[in-house]
Each structure stands twice: as structure tokens, then as C-alpha cells.
Amino acid sequence: MYEIIQKAHSGWAYLVLISLLIAFANALIKRSSQKEFMPHDRKLALLALIATHIQLVFGFILYFVSPYGSIAFGQMSDKTLRLTSLEHPLINIIAIALITIGWSKHKKAADSQAKFKSIALFYGLGLLLILSRIPWSLWF
């Protein structure tokens, strides 16, 4: 079961990164060109939000069935164990919280520029945090 969830978590990560990158770039480009916020812009941002939340569910399941989830904090001197058992989950939870805040703020914004700004800012910060804590050595 552990291997199946790990593969799902790793595979779904590609979809998360692609959807976040597309939503972020779309918001940035449309904001800089003063475009109107259209239904497809909302769908792109929603797709990225849903993808990140599904990834969070995979991550929680993986964390609790993984041998890395039960590592004692006294063993934090191992860089790889610290990354997979503490830094990766914590930073990615913060990133997904930022993405969720960006979605909520865009819904409350009155004009298109404010909507694009919320998505670009919060999705961009979330994407940056996610990229910073991917265990690249384990991924490839």
C-alpha cells in the first residue's frame, strides 16, 4: 500500500506543478495586460486549487503509512530524513494554505486586476514554497 500511495503522490505532483504554473502565469500575464477576469481564468485557478488539495490528502495518507512519519525528532541530523519527515510536509501545508487564501481573496475582490493579483501573488508564493521543499534526490 505504501508504494502505491507514494507513486500516486509523486505522479500527482507533476499535475500540481503544471496546474499551479499555468494558473500563476495566466494571472500574471492577464494582470500585466489589463485583461478582464473571465470564467476560464477562474477554472484554471480552481483546477490548481483542487489539484493541490488532492495532493495534500495523498500526502497525509502517505505520511501516516510511511516509515518516515514515525521518526523521532532526535534523529533530525540526517538531512534526507528531516526533509521528508518534517520540512516537506510542513512547508507544503503552508504553501497550500497560501494557495487557499489566494483563492478566497480572489472571490472577494471586486475588479479583475485585484482578482489576478491575488491569484498571482498567493499561487506564486505557494508554488515557490512547494518547489523549495520537493525531495529532488528522491524524485528522479
Short mmCIF file of C-alpha atoms in Angstrom, two decimals:
data_model
loop_
_atom_site.label_atom_id
_atom_site.label_comp_id
_atom_site.label_asym_id
_atom_site.label_seq_id
_atom_site.Cartn_x
_atom_site.Cartn_y
_atom_site.Cartn_z
CA MET A 1 0.00 0.00 0.00
CA TYR A 2 2.85 2.38 0.83
CA GLU A 3 4.37 2.07 -2.67
CA ILE A 4 1.02 2.71 -4.39
CA ILE A 5 0.33 5.87 -2.40
CA GLN A 6 3.93 7.03 -2.85
CA LYS A 7 3.65 6.62 -6.64
CA ALA A 8 0.30 8.44 -6.64
CA HIS A 9 1.76 11.27 -4.55
CA SER A 10 4.80 11.57 -6.82
CA GLY A 11 2.81 11.30 -10.04
CA TRP A 12 0.12 13.74 -8.95
CA ALA A 13 2.89 16.22 -8.07
CA TYR A 14 3.52 16.77 -11.78
CA LEU A 15 -0.12 17.76 -12.28
CA VAL A 16 0.04 20.05 -9.26
CA LEU A 17 3.17 21.81 -10.50
CA ILE A 18 1.86 22.19 -14.04
CA SER A 19 -1.56 23.48 -12.92
CA LEU A 20 -0.02 25.92 -10.44
CA LEU A 21 2.44 27.19 -13.02
CA ILE A 22 -0.31 27.69 -15.60
CA ALA A 23 -2.64 29.45 -13.13
CA PHE A 24 0.19 31.66 -11.86
CA ALA A 25 1.45 32.56 -15.36
CA ASN A 26 -2.10 33.19 -16.59
CA ALA A 27 -2.83 35.56 -13.71
CA LEU A 28 0.50 37.36 -14.12
CA ILE A 29 0.13 37.82 -17.88
CA LYS A 30 -3.52 38.85 -17.74
CA ARG A 31 -2.87 41.31 -14.90
CA SER A 32 0.01 42.95 -16.71
CA SER A 33 -2.04 43.25 -19.93
CA GLN A 34 -5.10 44.63 -18.05
CA LYS A 35 -7.46 41.86 -19.23
CA GLU A 36 -10.85 41.09 -17.75
CA PHE A 37 -11.24 38.13 -15.41
CA MET A 38 -13.13 35.50 -17.39
CA PRO A 39 -14.72 32.16 -16.42
CA HIS A 40 -11.78 30.19 -17.86
CA ASP A 41 -9.40 32.15 -15.61
CA ARG A 42 -11.48 31.07 -12.63
CA LYS A 43 -11.43 27.46 -13.85
CA LEU A 44 -7.64 27.45 -14.19
CA ALA A 45 -7.24 28.75 -10.63
CA LEU A 46 -9.83 26.30 -9.32
CA LEU A 47 -8.11 23.38 -11.07
CA ALA A 48 -4.83 24.29 -9.38
CA LEU A 49 -6.59 24.63 -6.02
CA ILE A 50 -8.27 21.23 -6.35
CA ALA A 51 -5.05 19.56 -7.52
CA THR A 52 -3.12 20.90 -4.52
CA HIS A 53 -5.80 19.76 -2.08
CA ILE A 54 -5.86 16.26 -3.56
CA GLN A 55 -2.06 16.22 -3.25
CA LEU A 56 -2.44 17.22 0.40
CA VAL A 57 -4.74 14.25 1.01
CA PHE A 58 -2.24 11.91 -0.69
CA GLY A 59 0.49 13.46 1.44
CA PHE A 60 -1.37 12.99 4.73
CA ILE A 61 -2.12 9.36 3.92
CA LEU A 62 1.48 8.78 2.86
CA TYR A 63 2.84 10.46 5.96
CA PHE A 64 0.88 8.22 8.30
CA VAL A 65 1.62 4.94 6.49
CA SER A 66 5.24 5.85 5.75
CA PRO A 67 8.20 4.73 7.81
CA TYR A 68 9.40 8.38 7.66
CA GLY A 69 6.33 9.64 9.52
CA SER A 70 7.28 7.93 12.76
CA ILE A 71 10.87 9.18 13.00
CA ALA A 72 11.77 10.69 16.33
CA PHE A 73 12.79 14.35 16.33
CA GLY A 74 16.13 13.36 17.87
CA GLN A 75 17.12 11.90 14.51
CA MET A 76 16.85 15.21 12.67
CA SER A 77 20.57 15.34 11.93
CA ASP A 78 20.00 13.23 8.80
CA LYS A 79 19.25 15.75 6.05
CA THR A 80 17.06 13.44 3.95
CA LEU A 81 15.00 12.22 6.89
CA ARG A 82 14.49 15.77 8.12
CA LEU A 83 13.35 16.87 4.66
CA THR A 84 10.87 14.03 4.16
CA SER A 85 9.53 13.83 7.71
CA LEU A 86 9.40 17.49 8.73
CA GLU A 87 10.32 20.17 6.19
CA HIS A 88 8.46 18.84 3.15
CA PRO A 89 5.12 18.29 4.92
CA LEU A 90 5.24 21.49 6.98
CA ILE A 91 6.25 23.85 4.16
CA ASN A 92 3.80 22.27 1.74
CA ILE A 93 0.93 22.65 4.20
CA ILE A 94 1.86 26.33 4.47
CA ALA A 95 2.03 26.57 0.66
CA ILE A 96 -1.42 25.01 0.25
CA ALA A 97 -2.80 27.35 2.91
CA LEU A 98 -1.42 30.32 0.92
CA ILE A 99 -2.97 28.99 -2.28
CA THR A 100 -6.31 28.62 -0.49
CA ILE A 101 -6.03 32.18 0.84
CA GLY A 102 -5.35 33.39 -2.70
CA TRP A 103 -8.48 31.62 -3.93
CA SER A 104 -10.58 33.13 -1.13
CA LYS A 105 -9.22 36.63 -1.67
CA HIS A 106 -9.85 36.47 -5.41
CA LYS A 107 -13.51 35.61 -4.76
CA LYS A 108 -13.93 38.68 -2.57
CA ALA A 109 -12.16 41.06 -4.99
CA ALA A 110 -14.37 43.43 -6.93
CA ASP A 111 -12.31 44.09 -10.06
CA SER A 112 -10.35 41.87 -12.41
CA GLN A 113 -6.95 43.33 -11.56
CA ALA A 114 -7.41 42.56 -7.88
CA LYS A 115 -8.51 39.01 -8.71
CA PHE A 116 -5.45 38.42 -10.88
CA LYS A 117 -3.21 40.00 -8.25
CA SER A 118 -4.49 37.67 -5.51
CA ILE A 119 -4.03 34.60 -7.65
CA ALA A 120 -0.61 35.63 -8.94
CA LEU A 121 0.71 36.56 -5.50
CA PHE A 122 -0.57 33.68 -3.40
CA TYR A 123 -0.32 30.93 -6.02
CA GLY A 124 3.17 32.16 -6.88
CA LEU A 125 4.27 32.06 -3.24
CA GLY A 126 2.73 28.62 -2.85
CA LEU A 127 4.47 27.36 -5.97
CA LEU A 128 7.79 28.75 -4.78
CA LEU A 129 7.45 27.07 -1.39
CA ILE A 130 6.47 23.76 -2.97
CA LEU A 131 9.43 23.86 -5.33
CA SER A 132 11.77 24.66 -2.45
CA ARG A 133 10.87 21.53 -0.48
CA ILE A 134 10.45 18.84 -3.13
CA PRO A 135 12.84 16.00 -2.27
CA TRP A 136 14.54 16.21 -5.67
CA SER A 137 17.05 13.45 -4.88
CA LEU A 138 14.20 11.01 -4.20
CA TRP A 139 12.03 12.21 -7.06
CA PHE A 140 14.23 11.40 -10.04
#
